[in-house]
CSV table of C-alpha atoms in Angstrom, one decimal:
chain,number,residue,atom,x,y,z
O,1,MET,CA,-6.3,4.5,19.5
O,2,PRO,CA,-5.6,5.0,15.8
O,3,ASP,CA,-8.3,4.9,13.1
O,4,ILE,CA,-6.0,2.9,10.8
O,5,VAL,CA,-3.1,0.5,11.6
O,6,ALA,CA,-0.9,-1.0,8.9
O,7,LEU,CA,1.7,-3.7,9.1
O,8,GLY,CA,4.6,-4.4,6.8
O,9,GLU,CA,7.8,-2.9,5.4
O,10,LEU,CA,9.4,0.4,6.4
O,11,LEU,CA,12.5,1.0,4.3
O,12,VAL,CA,14.6,3.4,2.4
O,13,ASP,CA,13.9,3.9,-1.3
O,14,PHE,CA,17.0,4.9,-3.3
O,15,VAL,CA,15.4,6.5,-6.4
O,16,HIS,CA,17.2,7.0,-9.7
O,17,LYS,CA,18.1,10.6,-10.3
O,18,GLY,CA,20.2,10.4,-13.5
O,19,ASN,CA,23.5,8.8,-14.3
O,20,ASN,CA,27.1,9.7,-13.5
O,21,GLU,CA,29.9,10.0,-16.1
O,22,TYR,CA,30.4,6.2,-16.0
O,23,GLY,CA,26.7,5.4,-16.7
O,24,TYR,CA,25.9,4.3,-13.1
O,25,PRO,CA,22.7,5.6,-11.6
O,26,VAL,CA,22.9,8.4,-9.1
O,27,MET,CA,20.4,7.6,-6.3
O,28,HIS,CA,18.4,9.9,-4.0
O,29,ALA,CA,17.3,8.4,-0.6
O,30,ASN,CA,13.7,8.7,0.4
O,31,PRO,CA,11.7,7.1,3.3
O,32,GLY,CA,9.3,4.5,1.9
O,33,GLY,CA,7.5,1.2,2.1
O,34,ALA,CA,4.0,0.6,0.8
O,35,PRO,CA,2.1,0.4,4.1
O,36,CYS,CA,3.7,3.7,5.3
O,37,ASN,CA,2.9,5.4,2.1
O,38,PHE,CA,-0.7,4.2,2.6
O,39,LEU,CA,-0.8,5.5,6.2
O,40,CYS,CA,0.8,8.8,5.2
O,41,ALA,CA,-2.0,9.4,2.6
O,42,ALA,CA,-4.7,8.5,5.1
O,43,LYS,CA,-3.1,10.7,7.7
O,44,SER,CA,-2.9,13.6,5.2
O,45,CYS,CA,-6.6,13.2,4.6
O,46,GLY,CA,-7.4,13.3,8.4
O,47,ALA,CA,-7.1,9.8,9.9
O,48,SER,CA,-5.1,8.9,12.9
O,49,THR,CA,-2.6,6.2,12.0
O,50,SER,CA,-0.1,3.8,13.4
O,51,PHE,CA,2.5,1.4,12.0
O,52,ILE,CA,3.6,-2.1,13.0
O,53,GLY,CA,7.0,-3.3,11.7
O,54,LYS,CA,10.7,-3.7,12.2
O,55,VAL,CA,13.8,-1.7,11.4
O,56,GLY,CA,17.5,-2.3,12.1
O,57,ASP,CA,19.3,-0.6,14.9
O,58,ASP,CA,21.2,1.5,12.4
O,59,ALA,CA,21.3,5.0,11.0
O,60,PHE,CA,18.5,4.4,8.4
O,61,GLY,CA,16.3,2.6,10.9
O,62,HIS,CA,16.4,5.5,13.4
O,63,MET,CA,15.9,8.0,10.6
O,64,LEU,CA,12.8,6.2,9.4
O,65,ILE,CA,11.2,6.2,12.9
O,66,HIS,CA,11.9,9.9,13.2
O,67,THR,CA,10.3,10.5,9.8
O,68,LEU,CA,7.2,8.6,10.7
O,69,GLU,CA,6.9,10.8,13.8
O,70,GLN,CA,7.4,13.9,11.7
O,71,TYR,CA,4.5,12.8,9.5
O,72,GLY,CA,2.3,12.1,12.6
O,73,ILE,CA,2.2,8.3,12.1
O,74,GLY,CA,2.3,6.4,15.4
O,75,THR,CA,5.5,4.4,16.0
O,76,LYS,CA,4.7,2.4,19.2
O,77,GLY,CA,4.4,-0.7,17.0
O,78,VAL,CA,7.9,-0.3,15.5
O,79,VAL,CA,10.5,-2.7,16.8
O,80,VAL,CA,14.3,-1.8,16.5
O,81,ASP,CA,16.4,-5.0,16.1
O,82,PRO,CA,20.2,-4.8,16.4
O,83,LYS,CA,20.6,-8.2,14.7
O,84,VAL,CA,19.4,-7.1,11.2
O,85,PHE,CA,19.8,-4.2,8.8
O,86,THR,CA,17.1,-1.9,7.7
O,87,THR,CA,15.7,-3.0,4.4
O,88,LEU,CA,16.8,-0.9,1.3
O,89,ALA,CA,15.1,-0.7,-2.1
O,90,PHE,CA,16.6,0.7,-5.3
O,91,VAL,CA,14.2,2.2,-7.7
O,92,THR,CA,15.4,2.9,-11.3
O,93,LEU,CA,13.1,4.9,-13.6
O,94,ASP,CA,12.5,4.9,-17.3
O,95,ASP,CA,11.7,8.1,-19.3
O,96,SER,CA,8.0,7.8,-18.5
O,97,GLY,CA,8.6,7.6,-14.7
O,98,ASP,CA,7.8,3.8,-14.5
O,99,ARG,CA,9.9,1.8,-12.1
O,100,THR,CA,12.2,-1.2,-11.8
O,101,PHE,CA,12.9,-2.5,-8.2
O,102,SER,CA,16.0,-4.1,-6.6
O,103,PHE,CA,16.1,-5.0,-2.9
O,104,ALA,CA,18.8,-5.3,-0.2
O,105,ARG,CA,16.7,-7.8,1.8
O,106,LYS,CA,18.6,-11.1,2.5
O,107,PRO,CA,17.2,-10.8,5.1
O,108,GLY,CA,16.0,-7.3,5.8
O,109,ALA,CA,14.6,-6.1,9.1
O,110,ASP,CA,11.0,-6.1,7.8
O,111,MET,CA,11.2,-9.9,7.1
O,112,MET,CA,12.1,-10.6,10.7
O,113,LEU,CA,9.0,-9.3,12.5
O,114,THR,CA,7.7,-12.1,14.8
O,115,LYS,CA,4.2,-12.5,16.3
O,116,GLU,CA,5.8,-11.8,19.7
O,117,ASP,CA,6.8,-8.4,18.3
O,118,LEU,CA,3.2,-7.4,17.6
O,119,ARG,CA,1.6,-4.6,19.6
O,120,TYR,CA,-1.7,-6.3,20.3
O,121,SER,CA,-3.3,-3.2,21.8
O,122,LEU,CA,-3.1,-1.5,18.4
O,123,LEU,CA,-4.6,-4.5,16.6
O,124,ARG,CA,-7.5,-4.8,19.1
O,125,ASN,CA,-8.5,-1.1,19.0
O,126,THR,CA,-8.2,0.1,15.4
O,127,ARG,CA,-11.1,0.7,13.0
O,128,VAL,CA,-9.1,-0.4,10.0
O,129,PHE,CA,-6.2,-2.9,9.6
O,130,HIS,CA,-4.1,-2.8,6.4
O,131,PHE,CA,-1.5,-5.2,5.1
O,132,GLY,CA,0.2,-6.3,1.9
O,133,THR,CA,2.2,-9.3,0.7
O,134,LEU,CA,5.8,-8.2,1.3
O,135,SER,CA,5.3,-9.4,4.9
O,136,LEU,CA,4.1,-12.7,3.5
O,137,THR,CA,7.1,-13.5,1.4
O,138,ASP,CA,9.1,-15.2,4.2
O,139,GLU,CA,9.0,-16.4,7.8
O,140,PRO,CA,8.8,-15.2,10.5
O,141,SER,CA,6.9,-12.1,9.2
O,142,ARG,CA,4.4,-14.3,7.4
O,143,GLU,CA,3.3,-15.9,10.7
O,144,ALA,CA,3.2,-12.4,12.3
O,145,THR,CA,1.0,-11.1,9.5
O,146,CYS,CA,-1.4,-14.0,9.7
O,147,GLU,CA,-1.7,-13.5,13.5
O,148,ALA,CA,-2.2,-9.7,13.1
O,149,VAL,CA,-5.0,-10.2,10.6
O,150,ARG,CA,-6.7,-12.8,12.9
O,151,ILE,CA,-6.6,-10.5,15.9
O,152,ALA,CA,-7.8,-7.4,14.0
O,153,ARG,CA,-10.7,-9.3,12.4
O,154,GLU,CA,-11.8,-10.8,15.7
O,155,SER,CA,-11.7,-7.3,17.2
O,156,GLY,CA,-14.1,-6.0,14.5
O,157,ALA,CA,-11.7,-4.0,12.3
O,158,LEU,CA,-12.3,-3.5,8.6
O,159,ILE,CA,-9.5,-5.5,6.8
O,160,THR,CA,-7.9,-3.9,3.7
O,161,PHE,CA,-5.3,-5.5,1.5
O,162,ASP,CA,-2.9,-4.5,-1.3
O,163,PRO,CA,-0.9,-7.3,-2.9
O,164,ASN,CA,1.9,-4.9,-3.9
O,165,TYR,CA,3.5,-7.6,-6.0
O,166,ARG,CA,7.3,-7.3,-6.4
O,167,ALA,CA,8.6,-10.2,-8.5
O,168,PRO,CA,12.2,-10.2,-7.3
O,169,LEU,CA,11.1,-10.9,-3.7
O,170,TRP,CA,9.3,-14.2,-4.5
O,171,ARG,CA,10.6,-17.7,-5.2
O,172,GLY,CA,8.2,-17.8,-8.1
O,173,GLU,CA,4.8,-16.7,-9.4
O,174,SER,CA,2.9,-19.6,-7.9
O,175,ASP,CA,4.2,-18.8,-4.4
O,176,ALA,CA,3.2,-15.1,-4.9
O,177,ALA,CA,-0.2,-16.1,-6.2
O,178,GLU,CA,-0.8,-18.4,-3.2
O,179,GLN,CA,-0.1,-15.6,-0.7
O,180,ILE,CA,-2.1,-13.0,-2.7
O,181,LEU,CA,-5.0,-15.3,-2.7
O,182,TRP,CA,-4.7,-15.8,1.1
O,183,GLY,CA,-4.8,-12.0,1.5
O,184,ILE,CA,-7.8,-11.6,-0.7
O,185,LYS,CA,-9.7,-14.3,1.2
O,186,HIS,CA,-9.1,-12.5,4.5
O,187,ALA,CA,-9.8,-9.0,3.3
O,188,ASP,CA,-13.0,-6.8,3.1
O,189,VAL,CA,-11.4,-4.2,0.7
O,190,VAL,CA,-8.8,-5.2,-1.9
O,191,LYS,CA,-6.8,-2.6,-3.9
O,192,ILE,CA,-5.2,-4.7,-6.7
O,193,SER,CA,-3.3,-3.7,-9.8
O,194,GLU,CA,-4.0,-4.8,-13.4
O,195,GLU,CA,-0.7,-6.9,-13.3
O,196,GLU,CA,-1.8,-8.6,-10.1
O,197,ILE,CA,-5.2,-9.6,-11.5
O,198,HIS,CA,-3.5,-11.0,-14.5
O,199,LEU,CA,-1.1,-13.0,-12.4
O,200,LEU,CA,-3.9,-14.4,-10.2
O,201,LEU,CA,-6.8,-14.8,-12.6
O,202,ASN,CA,-5.5,-14.2,-16.1
O,203,GLU,CA,-8.4,-11.9,-16.7
O,204,SER,CA,-9.0,-8.2,-17.4
O,205,PRO,CA,-9.2,-5.8,-14.5
O,206,GLU,CA,-13.0,-5.5,-15.0
O,207,GLU,CA,-13.6,-9.2,-15.1
O,208,GLY,CA,-11.2,-9.9,-12.3
O,209,ALA,CA,-12.7,-7.3,-10.0
O,210,ARG,CA,-16.2,-8.7,-10.5
O,211,ARG,CA,-14.9,-12.2,-9.9
O,212,LEU,CA,-13.3,-11.3,-6.6
O,213,VAL,CA,-16.6,-9.9,-5.4
O,214,GLU,CA,-18.7,-12.8,-6.6
O,215,LYS,CA,-16.4,-15.8,-5.9
O,216,PHE,CA,-14.3,-14.6,-3.0
O,217,ASP,CA,-16.8,-12.4,-1.2
O,218,VAL,CA,-14.6,-9.3,-1.2
O,219,LYS,CA,-16.8,-6.4,-0.1
O,220,LEU,CA,-15.1,-3.9,-2.4
O,221,VAL,CA,-12.5,-4.2,-5.1
O,222,LEU,CA,-10.5,-1.3,-6.5
O,223,ALA,CA,-8.6,-2.4,-9.6
O,224,THR,CA,-6.0,0.1,-10.5
O,225,MET,CA,-4.7,0.5,-14.1
O,226,GLY,CA,-2.0,3.2,-13.8
O,227,LYS,CA,-2.6,6.1,-16.2
O,228,LYS,CA,-5.9,4.5,-17.4
O,229,GLY,CA,-7.6,4.9,-14.0
O,230,VAL,CA,-9.4,2.5,-11.6
O,231,PHE,CA,-12.3,0.1,-11.9
O,232,PHE,CA,-14.4,-0.4,-8.8
O,233,ALA,CA,-16.8,-3.2,-8.0
O,234,ASN,CA,-19.0,-4.3,-5.1
O,235,LYS,CA,-22.3,-6.1,-4.8
O,236,ASN,CA,-24.2,-2.9,-5.7
O,237,ALA,CA,-22.2,-1.3,-8.5
O,238,SER,CA,-19.2,-1.3,-10.8
O,239,GLY,CA,-17.6,1.3,-12.9
O,240,MET,CA,-14.5,3.0,-14.3
O,241,VAL,CA,-13.1,6.3,-13.0
O,242,PHE,CA,-10.4,7.7,-15.3
O,243,ALA,CA,-7.1,9.0,-14.2
O,244,PHE,CA,-6.1,12.6,-14.6
O,245,THR,CA,-3.7,12.8,-17.5
O,246,ASP,CA,-2.9,16.5,-17.5
O,247,LEU,CA,-0.4,16.2,-14.7
O,248,ASN,CA,3.3,16.2,-15.3
O,249,THR,CA,4.4,12.7,-14.0
O,250,ILE,CA,8.0,12.4,-13.0
O,251,ASP,CA,7.9,9.5,-10.5
O,252,THR,CA,5.2,7.0,-9.9
O,253,THR,CA,6.8,5.6,-6.7
O,254,GLY,CA,4.0,5.1,-4.0
O,255,ALA,CA,1.2,6.3,-6.2
O,256,GLY,CA,-0.8,3.1,-5.8
O,257,ASP,CA,-0.3,3.2,-2.0
O,258,ILE,CA,-1.4,6.8,-1.9
O,259,PHE,CA,-4.5,6.0,-3.9
O,260,GLY,CA,-5.3,3.2,-1.5
O,261,GLY,CA,-4.8,5.2,1.7
O,262,SER,CA,-6.9,8.1,0.3
O,263,ALA,CA,-9.6,5.7,-0.8
O,264,VAL,CA,-9.8,3.8,2.5
O,265,TYR,CA,-9.9,7.1,4.4
O,266,GLN,CA,-12.9,8.2,2.3
O,267,ILE,CA,-14.6,4.8,2.8
O,268,MET,CA,-14.1,5.1,6.5
O,269,ALA,CA,-15.3,8.7,6.6
O,270,SER,CA,-18.5,7.8,4.6
O,271,GLY,CA,-19.8,5.9,7.7
O,272,LYS,CA,-21.0,3.1,5.4
O,273,LYS,CA,-19.9,-0.5,4.9
O,274,PRO,CA,-17.8,-0.8,1.7
O,275,GLU,CA,-20.4,-3.3,0.3
O,276,ASP,CA,-23.2,-0.8,0.8
O,277,LEU,CA,-21.6,2.1,-1.1
O,278,ASN,CA,-23.4,3.0,-4.3
O,279,CYS,CA,-22.1,4.0,-7.8
O,280,GLU,CA,-22.1,7.7,-7.2
O,281,GLU,CA,-20.3,7.4,-3.8
O,282,LEU,CA,-17.7,5.0,-5.2
O,283,THR,CA,-17.1,7.3,-8.2
O,284,GLY,CA,-16.5,10.2,-5.8
O,285,ILE,CA,-14.1,8.1,-3.6
O,286,CYS,CA,-12.1,6.9,-6.6
O,287,ARG,CA,-12.0,10.4,-8.2
O,288,PHE,CA,-10.5,11.9,-5.0
O,289,ALA,CA,-8.0,9.1,-4.6
O,290,ASN,CA,-7.0,9.5,-8.2
O,291,ALA,CA,-6.3,13.1,-7.6
O,292,MET,CA,-4.2,12.4,-4.5
O,293,ALA,CA,-2.2,9.7,-6.4
O,294,GLY,CA,-1.9,11.8,-9.5
O,295,ILE,CA,-0.5,14.9,-7.7
O,296,SER,CA,2.0,12.6,-5.9
O,297,THR,CA,3.4,11.5,-9.3
O,298,THR,CA,4.5,15.1,-10.0
O,299,ARG,CA,6.9,14.8,-7.1
O,300,SER,CA,9.8,12.4,-6.2
O,301,GLY,CA,9.7,9.6,-3.7
O,302,GLY,CA,7.1,7.8,-1.6
O,303,LEU,CA,6.3,9.5,1.7
O,304,PRO,CA,7.6,12.9,0.6
O,305,SER,CA,5.3,13.0,-2.4
O,306,VAL,CA,2.0,12.6,-0.5
O,307,PRO,CA,-0.1,15.7,-1.1
O,308,LYS,CA,-2.3,17.5,1.4
O,309,ARG,CA,-6.0,16.7,1.3
O,310,ALA,CA,-6.7,20.4,0.4
O,311,GLU,CA,-4.4,20.1,-2.6
O,312,ALA,CA,-6.5,17.3,-4.1
O,313,GLU,CA,-9.8,19.1,-3.3
O,314,GLU,CA,-8.5,22.3,-4.9
O,315,TYR,CA,-7.3,20.4,-8.0
O,316,LEU,CA,-10.7,18.8,-8.4
O,317,LYS,CA,-12.4,22.1,-7.9
O,318,SER,CA,-10.3,23.6,-10.6
O,319,LEU,CA,-11.6,21.0,-13.0
O,320,GLY,CA,-15.2,21.6,-11.9
O,321,LEU,CA,-15.5,18.3,-10.1
């Protein structure tokens, strides 16, 4: 059985690669979806992984399953549905590599995952279960996600959560905040962005991270702040780990997911509960995850940008870390 199981969206990212003579963006197709970027990073670090989700019975759906298999991510939990199309995301980039998202998802296959589609043996036998909020935007995937979290928790898995807020997919900020809060209340480890903390709590990343530990009993919070780095907090320690700014960033797609997957692997490999990790251990975990994420931004796409564990280790070694 896999070390880590994730549930959510598996889709094709069409990434902006310049404009044509009429000013329209030229797009490059890459496999993506936050939970699979997360799994790919964890797999690259050494974890066994498996995915639960739904794709359409179309060319992109079959290509995505094949891609997961190539990356060594288990696909027994992937359902192929002939009634819906595989979800597509269109990612346009500004000059600094930051992104704007548009989605072909009305509905997309990922939204149509039902609790009857769940591979219960995966949920009952994994060490870590990971999810985000894209599967909480609509039914029936919302019910399926809630059921999966329940089963994994009852089976003793560590529950990790990344809101991965995408404004165009929600009816409004209040709806998004409600589901993000649900995820936080059911998670042990939360990887959350500066934007998401502001949406939920209207606080700074540092204040918000501490509040999630104190008020919501999250065991470990990793509050990411893009180029600034990450702020960690648990009951024992809190601190800032700065990002690596010497890297030539061209595309930030999937960087947060890759940070999350790398960090969760390191937590799992430590053999300690996330609430018991000390400041030195958390600093090392975040530094390594920052290196994995940072290297990924020097490449295009989500899954294809995930570096090998040895690359991050060599990079840190070159800096004397």
